[in-house]
Coordinates of C-alpha atoms in Angstrom, one line a residue:
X849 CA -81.1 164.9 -7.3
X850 CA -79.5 164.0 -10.4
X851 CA -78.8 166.4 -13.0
X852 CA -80.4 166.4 -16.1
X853 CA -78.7 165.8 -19.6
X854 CA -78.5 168.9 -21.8
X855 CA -75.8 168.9 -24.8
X856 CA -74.7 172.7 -24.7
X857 CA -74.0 174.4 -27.5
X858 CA -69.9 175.2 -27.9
X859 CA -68.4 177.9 -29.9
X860 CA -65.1 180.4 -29.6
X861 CA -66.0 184.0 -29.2
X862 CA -63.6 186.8 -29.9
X863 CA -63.5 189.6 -27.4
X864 CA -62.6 193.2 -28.8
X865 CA -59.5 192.9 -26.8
X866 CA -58.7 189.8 -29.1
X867 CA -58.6 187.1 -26.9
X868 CA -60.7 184.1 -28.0
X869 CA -62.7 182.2 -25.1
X870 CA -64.5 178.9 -25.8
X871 CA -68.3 179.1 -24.3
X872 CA -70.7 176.4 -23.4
X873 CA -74.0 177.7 -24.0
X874 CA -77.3 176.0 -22.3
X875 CA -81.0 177.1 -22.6
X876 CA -82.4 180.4 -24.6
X877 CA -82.4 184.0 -24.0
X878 CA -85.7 185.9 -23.7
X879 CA -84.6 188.6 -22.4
X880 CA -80.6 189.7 -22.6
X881 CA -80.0 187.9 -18.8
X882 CA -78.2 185.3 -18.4
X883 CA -75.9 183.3 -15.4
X884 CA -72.3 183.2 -16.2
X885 CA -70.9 179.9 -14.7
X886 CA -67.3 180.2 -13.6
X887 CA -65.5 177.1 -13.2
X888 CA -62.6 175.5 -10.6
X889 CA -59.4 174.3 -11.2
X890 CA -60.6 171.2 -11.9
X891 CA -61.7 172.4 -15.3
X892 CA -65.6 173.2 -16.3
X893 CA -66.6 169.6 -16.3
X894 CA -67.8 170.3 -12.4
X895 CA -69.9 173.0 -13.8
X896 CA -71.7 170.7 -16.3
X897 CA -74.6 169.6 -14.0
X898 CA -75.7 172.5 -12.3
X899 CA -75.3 173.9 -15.8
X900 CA -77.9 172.1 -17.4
X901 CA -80.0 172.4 -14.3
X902 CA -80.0 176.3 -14.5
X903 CA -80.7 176.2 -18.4
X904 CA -84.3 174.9 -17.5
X905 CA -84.8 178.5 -16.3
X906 CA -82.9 180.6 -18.1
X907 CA -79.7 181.1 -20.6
X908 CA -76.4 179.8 -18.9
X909 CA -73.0 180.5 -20.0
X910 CA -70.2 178.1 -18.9
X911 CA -66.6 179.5 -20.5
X912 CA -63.9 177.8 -19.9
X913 CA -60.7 179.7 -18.2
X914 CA -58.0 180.5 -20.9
X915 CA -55.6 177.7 -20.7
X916 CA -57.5 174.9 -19.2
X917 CA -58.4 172.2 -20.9
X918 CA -56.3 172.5 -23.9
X919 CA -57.5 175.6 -24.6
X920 CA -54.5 178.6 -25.3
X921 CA -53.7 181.4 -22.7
X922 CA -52.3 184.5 -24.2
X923 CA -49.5 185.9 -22.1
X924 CA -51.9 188.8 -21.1
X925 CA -54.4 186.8 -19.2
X926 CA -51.7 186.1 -16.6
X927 CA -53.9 186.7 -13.3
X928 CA -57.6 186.4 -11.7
X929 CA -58.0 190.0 -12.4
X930 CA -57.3 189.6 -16.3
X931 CA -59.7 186.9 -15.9
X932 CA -62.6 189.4 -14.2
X933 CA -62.1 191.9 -17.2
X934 CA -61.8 189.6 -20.2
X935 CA -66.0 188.2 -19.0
X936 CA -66.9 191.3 -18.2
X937 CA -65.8 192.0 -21.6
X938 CA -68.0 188.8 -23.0
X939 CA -70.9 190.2 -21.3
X940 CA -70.6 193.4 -23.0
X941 CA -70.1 191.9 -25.8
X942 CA -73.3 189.6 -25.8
X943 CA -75.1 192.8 -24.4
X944 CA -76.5 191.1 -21.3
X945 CA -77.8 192.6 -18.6
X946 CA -78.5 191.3 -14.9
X947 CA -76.5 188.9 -14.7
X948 CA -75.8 186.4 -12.0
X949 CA -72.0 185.3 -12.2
X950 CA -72.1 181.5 -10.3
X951 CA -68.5 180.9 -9.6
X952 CA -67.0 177.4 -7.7
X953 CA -63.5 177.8 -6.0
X954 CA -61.2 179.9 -8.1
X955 CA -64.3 180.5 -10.3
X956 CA -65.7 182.7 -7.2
X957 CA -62.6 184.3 -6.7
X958 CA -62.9 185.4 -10.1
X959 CA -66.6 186.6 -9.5
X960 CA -65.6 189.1 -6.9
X961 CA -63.2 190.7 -9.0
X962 CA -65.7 191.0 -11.5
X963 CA -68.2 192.3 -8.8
X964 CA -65.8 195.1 -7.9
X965 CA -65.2 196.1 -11.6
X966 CA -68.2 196.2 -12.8
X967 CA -68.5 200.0 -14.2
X968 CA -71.5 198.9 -17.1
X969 CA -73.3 197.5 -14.5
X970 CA -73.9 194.6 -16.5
X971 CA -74.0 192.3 -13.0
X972 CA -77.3 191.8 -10.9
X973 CA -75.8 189.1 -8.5
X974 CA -73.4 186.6 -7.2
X975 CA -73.0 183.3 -6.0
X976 CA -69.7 181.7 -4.9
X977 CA -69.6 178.3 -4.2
X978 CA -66.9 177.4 -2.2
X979 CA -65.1 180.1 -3.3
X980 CA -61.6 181.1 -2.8
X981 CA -59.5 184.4 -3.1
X982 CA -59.9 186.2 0.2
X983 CA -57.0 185.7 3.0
X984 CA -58.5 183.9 5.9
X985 CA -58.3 185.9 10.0
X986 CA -58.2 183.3 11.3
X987 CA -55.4 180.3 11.3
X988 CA -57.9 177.5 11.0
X989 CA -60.1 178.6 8.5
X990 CA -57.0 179.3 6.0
X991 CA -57.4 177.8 2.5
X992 CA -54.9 174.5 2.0
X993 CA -52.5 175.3 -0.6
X994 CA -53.2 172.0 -3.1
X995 CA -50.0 172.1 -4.5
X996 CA -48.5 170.4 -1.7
X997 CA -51.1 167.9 -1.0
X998 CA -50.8 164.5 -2.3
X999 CA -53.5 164.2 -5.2
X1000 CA -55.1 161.5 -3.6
X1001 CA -55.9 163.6 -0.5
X1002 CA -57.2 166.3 -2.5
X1003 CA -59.9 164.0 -3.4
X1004 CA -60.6 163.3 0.2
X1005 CA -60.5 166.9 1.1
X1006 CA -62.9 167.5 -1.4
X1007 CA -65.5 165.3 -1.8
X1008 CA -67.9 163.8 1.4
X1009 CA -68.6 161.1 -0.7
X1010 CA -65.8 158.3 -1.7
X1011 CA -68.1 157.6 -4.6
X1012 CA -67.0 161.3 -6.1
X1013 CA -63.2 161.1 -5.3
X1014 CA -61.2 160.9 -8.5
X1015 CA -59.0 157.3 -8.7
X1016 CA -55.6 158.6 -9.7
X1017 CA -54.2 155.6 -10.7
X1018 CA -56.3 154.8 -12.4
X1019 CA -55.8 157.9 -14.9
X1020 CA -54.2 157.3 -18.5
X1021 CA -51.5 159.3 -19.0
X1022 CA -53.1 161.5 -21.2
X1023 CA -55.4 162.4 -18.5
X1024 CA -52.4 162.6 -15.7
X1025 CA -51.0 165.1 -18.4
X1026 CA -54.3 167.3 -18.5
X1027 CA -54.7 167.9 -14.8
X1028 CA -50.6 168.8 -14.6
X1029 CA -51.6 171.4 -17.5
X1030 CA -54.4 172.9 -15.5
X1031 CA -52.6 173.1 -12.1
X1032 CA -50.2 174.9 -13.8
X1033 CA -52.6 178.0 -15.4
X1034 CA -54.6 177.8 -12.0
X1035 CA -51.2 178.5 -10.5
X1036 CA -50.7 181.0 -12.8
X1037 CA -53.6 183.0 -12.1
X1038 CA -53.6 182.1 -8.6
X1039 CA -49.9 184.3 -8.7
X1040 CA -47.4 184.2 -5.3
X1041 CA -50.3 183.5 -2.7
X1042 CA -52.2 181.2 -5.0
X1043 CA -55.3 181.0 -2.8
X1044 CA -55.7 184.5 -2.1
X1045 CA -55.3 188.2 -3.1
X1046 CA -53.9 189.7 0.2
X1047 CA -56.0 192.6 -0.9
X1048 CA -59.4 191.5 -1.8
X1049 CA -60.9 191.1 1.2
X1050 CA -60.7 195.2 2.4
X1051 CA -61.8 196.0 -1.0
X1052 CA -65.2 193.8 -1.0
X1053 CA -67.1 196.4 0.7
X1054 CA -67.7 198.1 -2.5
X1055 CA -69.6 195.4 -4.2
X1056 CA -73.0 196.6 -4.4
X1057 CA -75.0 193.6 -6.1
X1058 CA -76.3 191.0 -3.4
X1059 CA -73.9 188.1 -2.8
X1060 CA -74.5 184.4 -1.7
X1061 CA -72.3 182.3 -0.5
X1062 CA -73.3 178.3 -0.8
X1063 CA -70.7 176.2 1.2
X1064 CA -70.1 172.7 1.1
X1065 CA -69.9 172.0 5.4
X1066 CA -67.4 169.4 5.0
X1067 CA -64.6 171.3 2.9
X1068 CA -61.1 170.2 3.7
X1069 CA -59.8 172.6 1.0
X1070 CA -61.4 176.4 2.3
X1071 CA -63.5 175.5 5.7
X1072 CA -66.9 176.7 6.1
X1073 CA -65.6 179.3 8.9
X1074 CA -63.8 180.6 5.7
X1075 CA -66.7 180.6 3.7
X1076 CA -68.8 182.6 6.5
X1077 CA -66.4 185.1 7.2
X1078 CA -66.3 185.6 3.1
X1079 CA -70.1 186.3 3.4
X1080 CA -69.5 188.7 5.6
X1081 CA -66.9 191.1 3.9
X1082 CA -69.8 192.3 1.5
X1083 CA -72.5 194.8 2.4
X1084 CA -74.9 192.6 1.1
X1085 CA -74.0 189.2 1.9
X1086 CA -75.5 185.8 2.8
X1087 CA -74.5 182.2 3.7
X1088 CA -76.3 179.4 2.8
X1089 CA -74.7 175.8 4.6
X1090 CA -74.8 172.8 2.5
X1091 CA -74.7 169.2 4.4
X1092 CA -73.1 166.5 3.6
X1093 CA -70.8 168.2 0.9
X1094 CA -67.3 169.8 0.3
X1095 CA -65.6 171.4 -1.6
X1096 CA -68.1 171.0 -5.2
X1097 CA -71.5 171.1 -3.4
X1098 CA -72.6 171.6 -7.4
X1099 CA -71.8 167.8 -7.8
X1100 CA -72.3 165.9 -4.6
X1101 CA -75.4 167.9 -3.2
X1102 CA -76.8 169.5 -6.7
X1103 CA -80.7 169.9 -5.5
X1104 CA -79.3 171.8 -1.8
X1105 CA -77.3 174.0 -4.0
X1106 CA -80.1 174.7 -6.5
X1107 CA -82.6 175.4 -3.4
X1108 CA -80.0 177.6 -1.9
X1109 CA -79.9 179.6 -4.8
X1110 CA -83.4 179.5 -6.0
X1111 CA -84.2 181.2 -2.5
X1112 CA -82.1 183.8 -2.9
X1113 CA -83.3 184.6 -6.0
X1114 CA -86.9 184.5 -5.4
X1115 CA -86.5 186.5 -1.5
X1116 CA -83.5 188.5 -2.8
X1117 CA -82.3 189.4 -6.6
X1118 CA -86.3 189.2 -7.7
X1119 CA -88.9 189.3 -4.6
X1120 CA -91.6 191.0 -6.6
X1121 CA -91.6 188.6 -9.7
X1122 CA -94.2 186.4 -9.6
X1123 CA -94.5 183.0 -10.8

């Protein structure tokens, strides 16, 4: 399935806190819900399909993570948990109500967080694809710190495909500079484990919103035992398996994903609604 082409709307929106955050906004809101779209650290262009996709549905808001892609990052916003509270900030501010935070990779990590601060109970659900942020029990399903892998191999770890594997040489430098500046905020944010709050995963117990967990089954980066054992550590979890994908399921496999999470919506966040 290929996704469909839909120009969002962009703007900056100030949050009471100050902070300015730059929005991609796809489809209308009839009714004050909306998904929140959290991007990896390979910026919010691997959000862009799944983005549009959604929009067909229902209002989808992609931000993109102070300090990526050229964007500033205030001195404040200096880990995943500033991250969690400055959108659960936007989502006050916009007044929105059930909604369903989609979060890739460091994107999830920032979801939970969200999920376990969530006093306004602005939240109705959450989706992490391929998400990171949790420390791993066993040895083999541990996370592989990227910032000692040959950028080559990241592509290989990520992507099933060749067809989807970045060719870094043949990058400008302009673009070689770009990624360098967002691996350094995700390494910011990601703080002295990078991967993983050592913390997190004893806390998730208190998120009370269901949780889905769409996994990639050929991830090199954070394995699928990874991803199930993540399912798990919420009260109300679930794991959905995507074939022939890794780490961006969103981009290699974009109809699996969408079925994944179009069936947990319909059996799960809204079995009564009817078509």
């Amino acid at each position: 399935m290929s996704a469909p082409t839909v120009t969002p709307t962009t703007r900056t929106v100030t949050l009471p806190t100050g902070i300015d955050l730059t929005l991609a906004e796809y489809g209308s809101d009839a009714d004050g819900k909306a998904v929140l779209m959290l991007h990896s650290g390979a910026g919010p262009r691997t959000m862009a399909g799944i983005s549009g996709a959604l929009s067909q549905h229902t209002r989808v808001i992609t931000p993109t993570h102070p300090g990526f892609d050229g964007t500033p990052r205030p001195d404040r916003l200096a880990t995943v948990a500033d991250l969690a509270e400055a959108y659960l900030d936007l989502v006050d501010l916009l007044d929105l109500s059930g909604v369903m935070v989609v979060g890739n990779s460091v994107g999830g990590w920032i979801g939970a967080e969200m999920a376990l601060r969530d006093n306004h109970g602005r939240l109705g659900a959450l989706v992490l694809i391929n998400a990171v942020g949790i420390h791993a029990k066993m040895t083999k399903n541990q996370v592989v710190d990227t910032r000692v892998v040959d950028p080559a191999k990241i592509g290989a770890l990520s992507f099933v495909n060749p067809a989807f594997r970045p060719d870094f040489a043949a990058l400008s430098d302009q673009q070689r500079a770009g990624i360098a500046a967002n691996q350094k905020t995700l390494a910011q944010y990601g703080g002295e484990h990078f991967t993983y709050d050592p913390a997190l995963r004893g806390r998730l117990h208190r998120v009370t919103v269901p949780v889905l967990a769409v996994w990639g089954e050929q991830d090199g980066v954070a394995p699928i035992g990874y991803g199930r054992g993540y399912a798990k550590a919420f009260p109300n979890g679930r794991f959905a398996p995507v074939a022939d994908a890794g780490h961006f399921p969103q981009v290699e496999q974009l109809g699996a994903t969408l079925g994944a999470i179009g069936k947990f919506v319909d059996t799960v966040v809204k079995p009564d609604r009817t078509a």
